[in-house]
Amino acid sequence: MTRSAELIEALAAQVATHLSGGLSRVAALADELAYEVEPEALLPVCRTLRDAAGLEFQMLMDLAGVDYLHHGLSEWQTQSATHSGFSRGRQARSAAPDAMQPRRFGVAYQLLSIKNNQRLRLTVRCADTAEPVVDSVTDVWASANWFEREAFDLFGIIFRGHPDLRRILTDYGFIGHPFRKDFPLIGNVEVRYDPEKRRVVYQPVSIVPRVLVPKVIRQDNRYDPALRDAPAPRQGPQS
């Protein structure tokens, strides 16, 4: 076992000591530690992760919304497209995504222990897809304030108990949440300057939809290894 793996397992043992049964470990890369917690246990678990000796995750580095609508769905079924570059999931499934699938939305928290120089990722899934709600952690980590506003704006996730939950990136009157995977690529409305009204006005989007295609790897002599790796021809002296 490598030194990094030993540190990860030692941290996992500390988490199990303080939070046995409070959260479940999920698959992650070899040098990462990730857990999932149920919504009703989020705040107690976060406080323990912040305050318990040996854990002491004093800093919330990042918080992001997650849309699992296409999770596990392989988009492209062609022979000439790069699978790793255009697949959204690790395991392919044939069923079409359901916009109202249970627990579609989630939140991921990236935690840092400055004292112990350790990191941990915590995720929670919203119980209701129609109205995704999860408790705000602003009372645990003050840095969550703007992060939660961003997730509310882009994903429509409501953070219960947030002191000032309003949009932060999109404009006033914006319709929808642009990071949801079923949000139209061309949007719902567009803006333009009206010289008669002397202000910016909203109107139905006028962009014509087009089909997006994956990158195709073509056979081209420019990428022939024999040509690409060959030394450049030596030029004679200039007269």
JSON list of C-alpha atoms in Angstrom, two decimals:
[
{"chain": "A", "resi": 1, "resn": "MET", "atom": "CA", "xyz": [0.00, 0.00, 0.00]},
{"chain": "A", "resi": 2, "resn": "THR", "atom": "CA", "xyz": [1.35, 3.41, -0.96]},
{"chain": "A", "resi": 3, "resn": "ARG", "atom": "CA", "xyz": [1.82, 6.25, 1.49]},
{"chain": "A", "resi": 4, "resn": "SER", "atom": "CA", "xyz": [-1.09, 8.14, -0.06]},
{"chain": "A", "resi": 5, "resn": "ALA", "atom": "CA", "xyz": [-3.40, 5.13, 0.30]},
{"chain": "A", "resi": 6, "resn": "GLU", "atom": "CA", "xyz": [-2.32, 4.69, 3.91]},
{"chain": "A", "resi": 7, "resn": "LEU", "atom": "CA", "xyz": [-3.26, 8.30, 4.68]},
{"chain": "A", "resi": 8, "resn": "ILE", "atom": "CA", "xyz": [-6.63, 7.88, 2.96]},
{"chain": "A", "resi": 9, "resn": "GLU", "atom": "CA", "xyz": [-7.44, 4.75, 4.97]},
{"chain": "A", "resi": 10, "resn": "ALA", "atom": "CA", "xyz": [-6.31, 6.40, 8.20]},
{"chain": "A", "resi": 11, "resn": "LEU", "atom": "CA", "xyz": [-8.68, 9.29, 7.51]},
{"chain": "A", "resi": 12, "resn": "ALA", "atom": "CA", "xyz": [-11.47, 6.84, 6.66]},
{"chain": "A", "resi": 13, "resn": "ALA", "atom": "CA", "xyz": [-10.91, 5.17, 10.05]},
{"chain": "A", "resi": 14, "resn": "GLN", "atom": "CA", "xyz": [-11.28, 8.55, 11.77]},
{"chain": "A", "resi": 15, "resn": "VAL", "atom": "CA", "xyz": [-14.53, 9.19, 9.90]},
{"chain": "A", "resi": 16, "resn": "ALA", "atom": "CA", "xyz": [-15.84, 5.76, 10.89]},
{"chain": "A", "resi": 17, "resn": "THR", "atom": "CA", "xyz": [-14.95, 6.44, 14.53]},
{"chain": "A", "resi": 18, "resn": "HIS", "atom": "CA", "xyz": [-16.90, 9.69, 14.71]},
{"chain": "A", "resi": 19, "resn": "LEU", "atom": "CA", "xyz": [-19.66, 9.04, 12.19]},
{"chain": "A", "resi": 20, "resn": "SER", "atom": "CA", "xyz": [-20.32, 5.33, 12.18]},
{"chain": "A", "resi": 21, "resn": "GLY", "atom": "CA", "xyz": [-23.65, 4.83, 10.38]},
{"chain": "A", "resi": 22, "resn": "GLY", "atom": "CA", "xyz": [-24.06, 8.55, 9.69]},
{"chain": "A", "resi": 23, "resn": "LEU", "atom": "CA", "xyz": [-22.83, 8.41, 6.11]},
{"chain": "A", "resi": 24, "resn": "SER", "atom": "CA", "xyz": [-21.71, 5.86, 3.53]},
{"chain": "A", "resi": 25, "resn": "ARG", "atom": "CA", "xyz": [-18.42, 5.68, 1.65]},
{"chain": "A", "resi": 26, "resn": "VAL", "atom": "CA", "xyz": [-18.70, 5.79, -2.14]},
{"chain": "A", "resi": 27, "resn": "ALA", "atom": "CA", "xyz": [-16.30, 4.88, -4.94]},
{"chain": "A", "resi": 28, "resn": "ALA", "atom": "CA", "xyz": [-13.57, 7.41, -5.67]},
{"chain": "A", "resi": 29, "resn": "LEU", "atom": "CA", "xyz": [-10.10, 7.62, -7.16]},
{"chain": "A", "resi": 30, "resn": "ALA", "atom": "CA", "xyz": [-7.26, 5.98, -5.28]},
{"chain": "A", "resi": 31, "resn": "ASP", "atom": "CA", "xyz": [-6.06, 9.26, -3.77]},
{"chain": "A", "resi": 32, "resn": "GLU", "atom": "CA", "xyz": [-9.54, 10.56, -2.87]},
{"chain": "A", "resi": 33, "resn": "LEU", "atom": "CA", "xyz": [-12.02, 9.93, -0.08]},
{"chain": "A", "resi": 34, "resn": "ALA", "atom": "CA", "xyz": [-15.72, 10.45, -0.80]},
{"chain": "A", "resi": 35, "resn": "TYR", "atom": "CA", "xyz": [-18.91, 9.91, 1.18]},
{"chain": "A", "resi": 36, "resn": "GLU", "atom": "CA", "xyz": [-22.64, 10.29, 0.63]},
{"chain": "A", "resi": 37, "resn": "VAL", "atom": "CA", "xyz": [-25.00, 11.46, 3.36]},
{"chain": "A", "resi": 38, "resn": "GLU", "atom": "CA", "xyz": [-28.79, 11.45, 3.59]},
{"chain": "A", "resi": 39, "resn": "PRO", "atom": "CA", "xyz": [-30.43, 14.91, 3.55]},
{"chain": "A", "resi": 40, "resn": "GLU", "atom": "CA", "xyz": [-31.78, 14.71, 7.10]},
{"chain": "A", "resi": 41, "resn": "ALA", "atom": "CA", "xyz": [-28.29, 13.97, 8.48]},
{"chain": "A", "resi": 42, "resn": "LEU", "atom": "CA", "xyz": [-26.42, 16.61, 6.48]},
{"chain": "A", "resi": 43, "resn": "LEU", "atom": "CA", "xyz": [-26.03, 19.31, 9.14]},
{"chain": "A", "resi": 44, "resn": "PRO", "atom": "CA", "xyz": [-25.01, 17.02, 12.04]},
{"chain": "A", "resi": 45, "resn": "VAL", "atom": "CA", "xyz": [-22.48, 15.25, 9.81]},
{"chain": "A", "resi": 46, "resn": "CYS", "atom": "CA", "xyz": [-21.04, 18.56, 8.56]},
{"chain": "A", "resi": 47, "resn": "ARG", "atom": "CA", "xyz": [-20.63, 19.87, 12.11]},
{"chain": "A", "resi": 48, "resn": "THR", "atom": "CA", "xyz": [-18.87, 16.68, 13.15]},
{"chain": "A", "resi": 49, "resn": "LEU", "atom": "CA", "xyz": [-16.55, 16.83, 10.15]},
{"chain": "A", "resi": 50, "resn": "ARG", "atom": "CA", "xyz": [-15.69, 20.41, 11.11]},
{"chain": "A", "resi": 51, "resn": "ASP", "atom": "CA", "xyz": [-15.26, 19.98, 14.88]},
{"chain": "A", "resi": 52, "resn": "ALA", "atom": "CA", "xyz": [-14.23, 16.38, 15.67]},
{"chain": "A", "resi": 53, "resn": "ALA", "atom": "CA", "xyz": [-10.61, 15.79, 16.66]},
{"chain": "A", "resi": 54, "resn": "GLY", "atom": "CA", "xyz": [-8.69, 14.10, 13.87]},
{"chain": "A", "resi": 55, "resn": "LEU", "atom": "CA", "xyz": [-11.07, 15.46, 11.22]},
{"chain": "A", "resi": 56, "resn": "GLU", "atom": "CA", "xyz": [-11.28, 19.24, 11.65]},
{"chain": "A", "resi": 57, "resn": "PHE", "atom": "CA", "xyz": [-12.40, 20.17, 8.15]},
{"chain": "A", "resi": 58, "resn": "GLN", "atom": "CA", "xyz": [-12.54, 23.87, 8.85]},
{"chain": "A", "resi": 59, "resn": "MET", "atom": "CA", "xyz": [-12.78, 25.01, 5.23]},
{"chain": "A", "resi": 60, "resn": "LEU", "atom": "CA", "xyz": [-15.38, 24.45, 2.55]},
{"chain": "A", "resi": 61, "resn": "MET", "atom": "CA", "xyz": [-13.32, 24.82, -0.62]},
{"chain": "A", "resi": 62, "resn": "ASP", "atom": "CA", "xyz": [-16.19, 24.44, -3.06]},
{"chain": "A", "resi": 63, "resn": "LEU", "atom": "CA", "xyz": [-19.84, 23.51, -3.30]},
{"chain": "A", "resi": 64, "resn": "ALA", "atom": "CA", "xyz": [-21.50, 22.52, -6.57]},
{"chain": "A", "resi": 65, "resn": "GLY", "atom": "CA", "xyz": [-24.88, 21.34, -7.74]},
{"chain": "A", "resi": 66, "resn": "VAL", "atom": "CA", "xyz": [-25.12, 18.03, -9.61]},
{"chain": "A", "resi": 67, "resn": "ASP", "atom": "CA", "xyz": [-27.73, 16.90, -12.15]},
{"chain": "A", "resi": 68, "resn": "TYR", "atom": "CA", "xyz": [-27.83, 13.10, -12.47]},
{"chain": "A", "resi": 69, "resn": "LEU", "atom": "CA", "xyz": [-30.30, 13.14, -15.37]},
{"chain": "A", "resi": 70, "resn": "HIS", "atom": "CA", "xyz": [-27.89, 11.54, -17.86]},
{"chain": "A", "resi": 71, "resn": "HIS", "atom": "CA", "xyz": [-25.82, 9.66, -15.29]},
{"chain": "A", "resi": 72, "resn": "GLY", "atom": "CA", "xyz": [-24.75, 6.32, -16.73]},
{"chain": "A", "resi": 73, "resn": "LEU", "atom": "CA", "xyz": [-26.02, 7.11, -20.21]},
{"chain": "A", "resi": 74, "resn": "SER", "atom": "CA", "xyz": [-23.54, 6.72, -23.06]},
{"chain": "A", "resi": 75, "resn": "GLU", "atom": "CA", "xyz": [-24.40, 9.43, -25.58]},
{"chain": "A", "resi": 76, "resn": "TRP", "atom": "CA", "xyz": [-22.64, 8.33, -28.72]},
{"chain": "A", "resi": 77, "resn": "GLN", "atom": "CA", "xyz": [-22.98, 4.93, -30.34]},
{"chain": "A", "resi": 78, "resn": "THR", "atom": "CA", "xyz": [-20.71, 5.51, -33.35]},
{"chain": "A", "resi": 79, "resn": "GLN", "atom": "CA", "xyz": [-17.47, 3.78, -34.30]},
{"chain": "A", "resi": 80, "resn": "SER", "atom": "CA", "xyz": [-15.54, 6.90, -35.24]},
{"chain": "A", "resi": 81, "resn": "ALA", "atom": "CA", "xyz": [-16.14, 8.99, -32.10]},
{"chain": "A", "resi": 82, "resn": "THR", "atom": "CA", "xyz": [-13.96, 8.89, -29.00]},
{"chain": "A", "resi": 83, "resn": "HIS", "atom": "CA", "xyz": [-15.99, 7.13, -26.33]},
{"chain": "A", "resi": 84, "resn": "SER", "atom": "CA", "xyz": [-14.10, 8.58, -23.38]},
{"chain": "A", "resi": 85, "resn": "GLY", "atom": "CA", "xyz": [-14.51, 12.12, -24.67]},
{"chain": "A", "resi": 86, "resn": "PHE", "atom": "CA", "xyz": [-18.27, 12.04, -25.19]},
{"chain": "A", "resi": 87, "resn": "SER", "atom": "CA", "xyz": [-19.61, 9.63, -22.58]},
{"chain": "A", "resi": 88, "resn": "ARG", "atom": "CA", "xyz": [-21.28, 11.11, -19.51]},
{"chain": "A", "resi": 89, "resn": "GLY", "atom": "CA", "xyz": [-21.22, 7.95, -17.41]},
{"chain": "A", "resi": 90, "resn": "ARG", "atom": "CA", "xyz": [-19.09, 4.98, -16.51]},
{"chain": "A", "resi": 91, "resn": "GLN", "atom": "CA", "xyz": [-21.68, 2.35, -17.38]},
{"chain": "A", "resi": 92, "resn": "ALA", "atom": "CA", "xyz": [-23.82, 2.53, -20.48]},
{"chain": "A", "resi": 93, "resn": "ARG", "atom": "CA", "xyz": [-27.57, 2.06, -20.26]},
{"chain": "A", "resi": 94, "resn": "SER", "atom": "CA", "xyz": [-30.16, 2.10, -23.00]},
{"chain": "A", "resi": 95, "resn": "ALA", "atom": "CA", "xyz": [-33.11, 3.68, -21.17]},
{"chain": "A", "resi": 96, "resn": "ALA", "atom": "CA", "xyz": [-33.90, 7.28, -22.05]},
{"chain": "A", "resi": 97, "resn": "PRO", "atom": "CA", "xyz": [-33.44, 9.76, -19.17]},
{"chain": "A", "resi": 98, "resn": "ASP", "atom": "CA", "xyz": [-36.53, 10.72, -17.19]},
{"chain": "A", "resi": 99, "resn": "ALA", "atom": "CA", "xyz": [-36.67, 14.38, -16.18]},
{"chain": "A", "resi": 100, "resn": "MET", "atom": "CA", "xyz": [-38.60, 13.43, -13.03]},
{"chain": "A", "resi": 101, "resn": "GLN", "atom": "CA", "xyz": [-36.40, 10.53, -11.98]},
{"chain": "A", "resi": 102, "resn": "PRO", "atom": "CA", "xyz": [-36.13, 10.20, -8.18]},
{"chain": "A", "resi": 103, "resn": "ARG", "atom": "CA", "xyz": [-33.25, 12.01, -6.45]},
{"chain": "A", "resi": 104, "resn": "ARG", "atom": "CA", "xyz": [-32.13, 13.59, -9.70]},
{"chain": "A", "resi": 105, "resn": "PHE", "atom": "CA", "xyz": [-30.34, 16.55, -8.10]},
{"chain": "A", "resi": 106, "resn": "GLY", "atom": "CA", "xyz": [-27.54, 16.58, -5.59]},
{"chain": "A", "resi": 107, "resn": "VAL", "atom": "CA", "xyz": [-24.90, 18.78, -4.00]},
{"chain": "A", "resi": 108, "resn": "ALA", "atom": "CA", "xyz": [-21.17, 18.05, -3.70]},
{"chain": "A", "resi": 109, "resn": "TYR", "atom": "CA", "xyz": [-19.04, 19.60, -0.95]},
{"chain": "A", "resi": 110, "resn": "GLN", "atom": "CA", "xyz": [-15.23, 19.75, -1.21]},
{"chain": "A", "resi": 111, "resn": "LEU", "atom": "CA", "xyz": [-13.74, 19.98, 2.29]},
{"chain": "A", "resi": 112, "resn": "LEU", "atom": "CA", "xyz": [-10.23, 20.81, 3.45]},
{"chain": "A", "resi": 113, "resn": "SER", "atom": "CA", "xyz": [-8.59, 20.28, 6.83]},
{"chain": "A", "resi": 114, "resn": "ILE", "atom": "CA", "xyz": [-5.86, 22.89, 7.05]},
{"chain": "A", "resi": 115, "resn": "LYS", "atom": "CA", "xyz": [-4.55, 21.47, 10.31]},
{"chain": "A", "resi": 116, "resn": "ASN", "atom": "CA", "xyz": [-4.23, 17.91, 9.01]},
{"chain": "A", "resi": 117, "resn": "ASN", "atom": "CA", "xyz": [-3.68, 18.72, 5.31]},
{"chain": "A", "resi": 118, "resn": "GLN", "atom": "CA", "xyz": [-6.46, 16.36, 4.26]},
{"chain": "A", "resi": 119, "resn": "ARG", "atom": "CA", "xyz": [-9.35, 16.57, 1.83]},
{"chain": "A", "resi": 120, "resn": "LEU", "atom": "CA", "xyz": [-12.76, 14.92, 1.69]},
{"chain": "A", "resi": 121, "resn": "ARG", "atom": "CA", "xyz": [-15.72, 15.07, -0.68]},
{"chain": "A", "resi": 122, "resn": "LEU", "atom": "CA", "xyz": [-19.26, 14.84, 0.68]},
{"chain": "A", "resi": 123, "resn": "THR", "atom": "CA", "xyz": [-22.36, 14.49, -1.50]},
{"chain": "A", "resi": 124, "resn": "VAL", "atom": "CA", "xyz": [-26.07, 14.63, -0.72]},
{"chain": "A", "resi": 125, "resn": "ARG", "atom": "CA", "xyz": [-29.02, 13.83, -2.98]},
{"chain": "A", "resi": 126, "resn": "CYS", "atom": "CA", "xyz": [-32.19, 15.94, -2.84]},
{"chain": "A", "resi": 127, "resn": "ALA", "atom": "CA", "xyz": [-35.18, 13.75, -1.98]},
{"chain": "A", "resi": 128, "resn": "ASP", "atom": "CA", "xyz": [-37.67, 15.60, -4.23]},
{"chain": "A", "resi": 129, "resn": "THR", "atom": "CA", "xyz": [-36.92, 16.17, -7.90]},
{"chain": "A", "resi": 130, "resn": "ALA", "atom": "CA", "xyz": [-39.81, 18.55, -8.57]},
{"chain": "A", "resi": 131, "resn": "GLU", "atom": "CA", "xyz": [-38.64, 20.82, -5.74]},
{"chain": "A", "resi": 132, "resn": "PRO", "atom": "CA", "xyz": [-35.05, 19.93, -4.82]},
{"chain": "A", "resi": 133, "resn": "VAL", "atom": "CA", "xyz": [-34.38, 21.13, -1.28]},
{"chain": "A", "resi": 134, "resn": "VAL", "atom": "CA", "xyz": [-31.44, 20.61, 1.04]},
{"chain": "A", "resi": 135, "resn": "ASP", "atom": "CA", "xyz": [-30.32, 22.36, 4.23]},
{"chain": "A", "resi": 136, "resn": "SER", "atom": "CA", "xyz": [-27.97, 25.30, 3.94]},
{"chain": "A", "resi": 137, "resn": "VAL", "atom": "CA", "xyz": [-24.54, 24.84, 5.51]},
{"chain": "A", "resi": 138, "resn": "THR", "atom": "CA", "xyz": [-23.83, 28.57, 5.81]},
{"chain": "A", "resi": 139, "resn": "ASP", "atom": "CA", "xyz": [-23.95, 28.25, 9.62]},
{"chain": "A", "resi": 140, "resn": "VAL", "atom": "CA", "xyz": [-21.24, 25.57, 9.41]},
{"chain": "A", "resi": 141, "resn": "TRP", "atom": "CA", "xyz": [-19.02, 27.18, 6.75]},
{"chain": "A", "resi": 142, "resn": "ALA", "atom": "CA", "xyz": [-19.59, 30.85, 5.91]},
{"chain": "A", "resi": 143, "resn": "SER", "atom": "CA", "xyz": [-18.00, 30.35, 2.49]},
{"chain": "A", "resi": 144, "resn": "ALA", "atom": "CA", "xyz": [-21.09, 28.37, 1.45]},
{"chain": "A", "resi": 145, "resn": "ASN", "atom": "CA", "xyz": [-23.10, 31.58, 1.03]},
{"chain": "A", "resi": 146, "resn": "TRP", "atom": "CA", "xyz": [-22.19, 32.42, -2.58]},
{"chain": "A", "resi": 147, "resn": "PHE", "atom": "CA", "xyz": [-21.61, 28.78, -3.53]},
{"chain": "A", "resi": 148, "resn": "GLU", "atom": "CA", "xyz": [-25.21, 27.92, -2.57]},
{"chain": "A", "resi": 149, "resn": "ARG", "atom": "CA", "xyz": [-26.54, 30.93, -4.43]},
{"chain": "A", "resi": 150, "resn": "GLU", "atom": "CA", "xyz": [-24.69, 29.75, -7.53]},
{"chain": "A", "resi": 151, "resn": "ALA", "atom": "CA", "xyz": [-26.14, 26.22, -7.23]},
{"chain": "A", "resi": 152, "resn": "PHE", "atom": "CA", "xyz": [-29.60, 27.73, -6.73]},
{"chain": "A", "resi": 153, "resn": "ASP", "atom": "CA", "xyz": [-29.21, 29.94, -9.78]},
{"chain": "A", "resi": 154, "resn": "LEU", "atom": "CA", "xyz": [-27.78, 27.33, -12.16]},
{"chain": "A", "resi": 155, "resn": "PHE", "atom": "CA", "xyz": [-29.51, 24.15, -10.94]},
{"chain": "A", "resi": 156, "resn": "GLY", "atom": "CA", "xyz": [-32.61, 25.38, -9.10]},
{"chain": "A", "resi": 157, "resn": "ILE", "atom": "CA", "xyz": [-31.63, 23.67, -5.85]},
{"chain": "A", "resi": 158, "resn": "ILE", "atom": "CA", "xyz": [-33.20, 25.37, -2.83]},
{"chain": "A", "resi": 159, "resn": "PHE", "atom": "CA", "xyz": [-31.07, 25.70, 0.30]},
{"chain": "A", "resi": 160, "resn": "ARG", "atom": "CA", "xyz": [-33.29, 25.75, 3.35]},
{"chain": "A", "resi": 161, "resn": "GLY", "atom": "CA", "xyz": [-32.15, 28.38, 5.87]},
{"chain": "A", "resi": 162, "resn": "HIS", "atom": "CA", "xyz": [-29.92, 30.38, 3.51]},
{"chain": "A", "resi": 163, "resn": "PRO", "atom": "CA", "xyz": [-29.88, 34.04, 4.60]},
{"chain": "A", "resi": 164, "resn": "ASP", "atom": "CA", "xyz": [-30.08, 35.55, 1.09]},
{"chain": "A", "resi": 165, "resn": "LEU", "atom": "CA", "xyz": [-31.02, 32.94, -1.52]},
{"chain": "A", "resi": 166, "resn": "ARG", "atom": "CA", "xyz": [-31.30, 34.75, -4.85]},
{"chain": "A", "resi": 167, "resn": "ARG", "atom": "CA", "xyz": [-29.73, 34.51, -8.29]},
{"chain": "A", "resi": 168, "resn": "ILE", "atom": "CA", "xyz": [-26.09, 35.47, -8.56]},
{"chain": "A", "resi": 169, "resn": "LEU", "atom": "CA", "xyz": [-24.99, 34.89, -12.18]},
{"chain": "A", "resi": 170, "resn": "THR", "atom": "CA", "xyz": [-28.03, 35.18, -14.43]},
{"chain": "A", "resi": 171, "resn": "ASP", "atom": "CA", "xyz": [-29.94, 38.39, -15.15]},
{"chain": "A", "resi": 172, "resn": "TYR", "atom": "CA", "xyz": [-33.14, 39.59, -13.48]},
{"chain": "A", "resi": 173, "resn": "GLY", "atom": "CA", "xyz": [-36.14, 37.82, -14.96]},
{"chain": "A", "resi": 174, "resn": "PHE", "atom": "CA", "xyz": [-34.04, 34.95, -16.32]},
{"chain": "A", "resi": 175, "resn": "ILE", "atom": "CA", "xyz": [-36.16, 31.87, -17.06]},
{"chain": "A", "resi": 176, "resn": "GLY", "atom": "CA", "xyz": [-34.96, 28.43, -16.01]},
{"chain": "A", "resi": 177, "resn": "HIS", "atom": "CA", "xyz": [-31.70, 27.05, -14.66]},
{"chain": "A", "resi": 178, "resn": "PRO", "atom": "CA", "xyz": [-28.99, 26.79, -17.34]},
{"chain": "A", "resi": 179, "resn": "PHE", "atom": "CA", "xyz": [-26.89, 23.98, -15.81]},
{"chain": "A", "resi": 180, "resn": "ARG", "atom": "CA", "xyz": [-29.77, 21.51, -15.79]},
{"chain": "A", "resi": 181, "resn": "LYS", "atom": "CA", "xyz": [-29.12, 18.91, -18.47]},
{"chain": "A", "resi": 182, "resn": "ASP", "atom": "CA", "xyz": [-32.54, 19.35, -20.04]},
{"chain": "A", "resi": 183, "resn": "PHE", "atom": "CA", "xyz": [-32.13, 23.12, -20.36]},
{"chain": "A", "resi": 184, "resn": "PRO", "atom": "CA", "xyz": [-32.19, 24.01, -24.10]},
{"chain": "A", "resi": 185, "resn": "LEU", "atom": "CA", "xyz": [-28.78, 24.80, -25.54]},
{"chain": "A", "resi": 186, "resn": "ILE", "atom": "CA", "xyz": [-30.15, 27.90, -27.23]},
{"chain": "A", "resi": 187, "resn": "GLY", "atom": "CA", "xyz": [-31.93, 29.08, -24.09]},
{"chain": "A", "resi": 188, "resn": "ASN", "atom": "CA", "xyz": [-35.53, 30.23, -23.70]},
{"chain": "A", "resi": 189, "resn": "VAL", "atom": "CA", "xyz": [-35.28, 33.96, -24.38]},
{"chain": "A", "resi": 190, "resn": "GLU", "atom": "CA", "xyz": [-32.77, 36.41, -25.82]},
{"chain": "A", "resi": 191, "resn": "VAL", "atom": "CA", "xyz": [-32.13, 40.09, -25.25]},
{"chain": "A", "resi": 192, "resn": "ARG", "atom": "CA", "xyz": [-31.53, 42.97, -27.65]},
{"chain": "A", "resi": 193, "resn": "TYR", "atom": "CA", "xyz": [-31.35, 46.72, -27.45]},
{"chain": "A", "resi": 194, "resn": "ASP", "atom": "CA", "xyz": [-34.53, 48.46, -28.60]},
{"chain": "A", "resi": 195, "resn": "PRO", "atom": "CA", "xyz": [-33.63, 51.92, -29.99]},
{"chain": "A", "resi": 196, "resn": "GLU", "atom": "CA", "xyz": [-37.24, 53.12, -29.72]},
{"chain": "A", "resi": 197, "resn": "LYS", "atom": "CA", "xyz": [-37.62, 52.10, -26.07]},
{"chain": "A", "resi": 198, "resn": "ARG", "atom": "CA", "xyz": [-33.98, 52.96, -25.42]},
{"chain": "A", "resi": 199, "resn": "ARG", "atom": "CA", "xyz": [-33.45, 49.90, -23.27]},
{"chain": "A", "resi": 200, "resn": "VAL", "atom": "CA", "xyz": [-32.70, 46.20, -23.44]},
{"chain": "A", "resi": 201, "resn": "VAL", "atom": "CA", "xyz": [-35.78, 44.04, -24.06]},
{"chain": "A", "resi": 202, "resn": "TYR", "atom": "CA", "xyz": [-36.45, 40.31, -23.82]},
{"chain": "A", "resi": 203, "resn": "GLN", "atom": "CA", "xyz": [-37.92, 38.38, -26.75]},
{"chain": "A", "resi": 204, "resn": "PRO", "atom": "CA", "xyz": [-38.38, 34.72, -27.78]},
{"chain": "A", "resi": 205, "resn": "VAL", "atom": "CA", "xyz": [-35.12, 33.19, -28.88]},
{"chain": "A", "resi": 206, "resn": "SER", "atom": "CA", "xyz": [-34.53, 33.42, -32.64]},
{"chain": "A", "resi": 207, "resn": "ILE", "atom": "CA", "xyz": [-31.51, 31.11, -32.91]},
{"chain": "A", "resi": 208, "resn": "VAL", "atom": "CA", "xyz": [-32.06, 28.19, -35.27]},
{"chain": "A", "resi": 209, "resn": "PRO", "atom": "CA", "xyz": [-31.23, 24.89, -33.51]},
{"chain": "A", "resi": 210, "resn": "ARG", "atom": "CA", "xyz": [-28.51, 22.79, -35.08]},
{"chain": "A", "resi": 211, "resn": "VAL", "atom": "CA", "xyz": [-27.40, 19.24, -34.46]},
{"chain": "A", "resi": 212, "resn": "LEU", "atom": "CA", "xyz": [-24.16, 18.96, -32.54]},
{"chain": "A", "resi": 213, "resn": "VAL", "atom": "CA", "xyz": [-21.87, 16.14, -33.59]},
{"chain": "A", "resi": 214, "resn": "PRO", "atom": "CA", "xyz": [-18.95, 14.59, -31.71]},
{"chain": "A", "resi": 215, "resn": "LYS", "atom": "CA", "xyz": [-15.36, 15.03, -32.72]},
{"chain": "A", "resi": 216, "resn": "VAL", "atom": "CA", "xyz": [-14.44, 12.48, -35.39]},
{"chain": "A", "resi": 217, "resn": "ILE", "atom": "CA", "xyz": [-10.94, 11.07, -35.63]},
{"chain": "A", "resi": 218, "resn": "ARG", "atom": "CA", "xyz": [-10.05, 10.99, -39.31]},
{"chain": "A", "resi": 219, "resn": "GLN", "atom": "CA", "xyz": [-7.23, 9.19, -41.05]},
{"chain": "A", "resi": 220, "resn": "ASP", "atom": "CA", "xyz": [-4.94, 11.97, -42.23]},
{"chain": "A", "resi": 221, "resn": "ASN", "atom": "CA", "xyz": [-1.36, 11.83, -43.50]},
{"chain": "A", "resi": 222, "resn": "ARG", "atom": "CA", "xyz": [-0.54, 14.79, -41.30]},
{"chain": "A", "resi": 223, "resn": "TYR", "atom": "CA", "xyz": [-0.88, 12.52, -38.27]},
{"chain": "A", "resi": 224, "resn": "ASP", "atom": "CA", "xyz": [1.11, 9.62, -39.70]},
{"chain": "A", "resi": 225, "resn": "PRO", "atom": "CA", "xyz": [3.74, 8.81, -37.02]},
{"chain": "A", "resi": 226, "resn": "ALA", "atom": "CA", "xyz": [6.37, 8.22, -39.69]},
{"chain": "A", "resi": 227, "resn": "LEU", "atom": "CA", "xyz": [5.86, 11.75, -41.01]},
{"chain": "A", "resi": 228, "resn": "ARG", "atom": "CA", "xyz": [5.17, 13.44, -37.70]},
{"chain": "A", "resi": 229, "resn": "ASP", "atom": "CA", "xyz": [8.28, 12.11, -35.98]},
{"chain": "A", "resi": 230, "resn": "ALA", "atom": "CA", "xyz": [10.62, 12.42, -38.96]},
{"chain": "A", "resi": 231, "resn": "PRO", "atom": "CA", "xyz": [13.37, 15.03, -38.60]},
{"chain": "A", "resi": 232, "resn": "ALA", "atom": "CA", "xyz": [12.94, 18.20, -40.56]},
{"chain": "A", "resi": 233, "resn": "PRO", "atom": "CA", "xyz": [14.92, 18.34, -43.81]},
{"chain": "A", "resi": 234, "resn": "ARG", "atom": "CA", "xyz": [18.19, 20.20, -43.49]},
{"chain": "A", "resi": 235, "resn": "GLN", "atom": "CA", "xyz": [18.39, 23.30, -45.60]},
{"chain": "A", "resi": 236, "resn": "GLY", "atom": "CA", "xyz": [21.56, 24.23, -47.47]},
{"chain": "A", "resi": 237, "resn": "PRO", "atom": "CA", "xyz": [23.38, 27.54, -47.10]},
{"chain": "A", "resi": 238, "resn": "GLN", "atom": "CA", "xyz": [21.67, 30.55, -48.51]},
{"chain": "A", "resi": 239, "resn": "SER", "atom": "CA", "xyz": [23.44, 32.17, -51.50]}
]
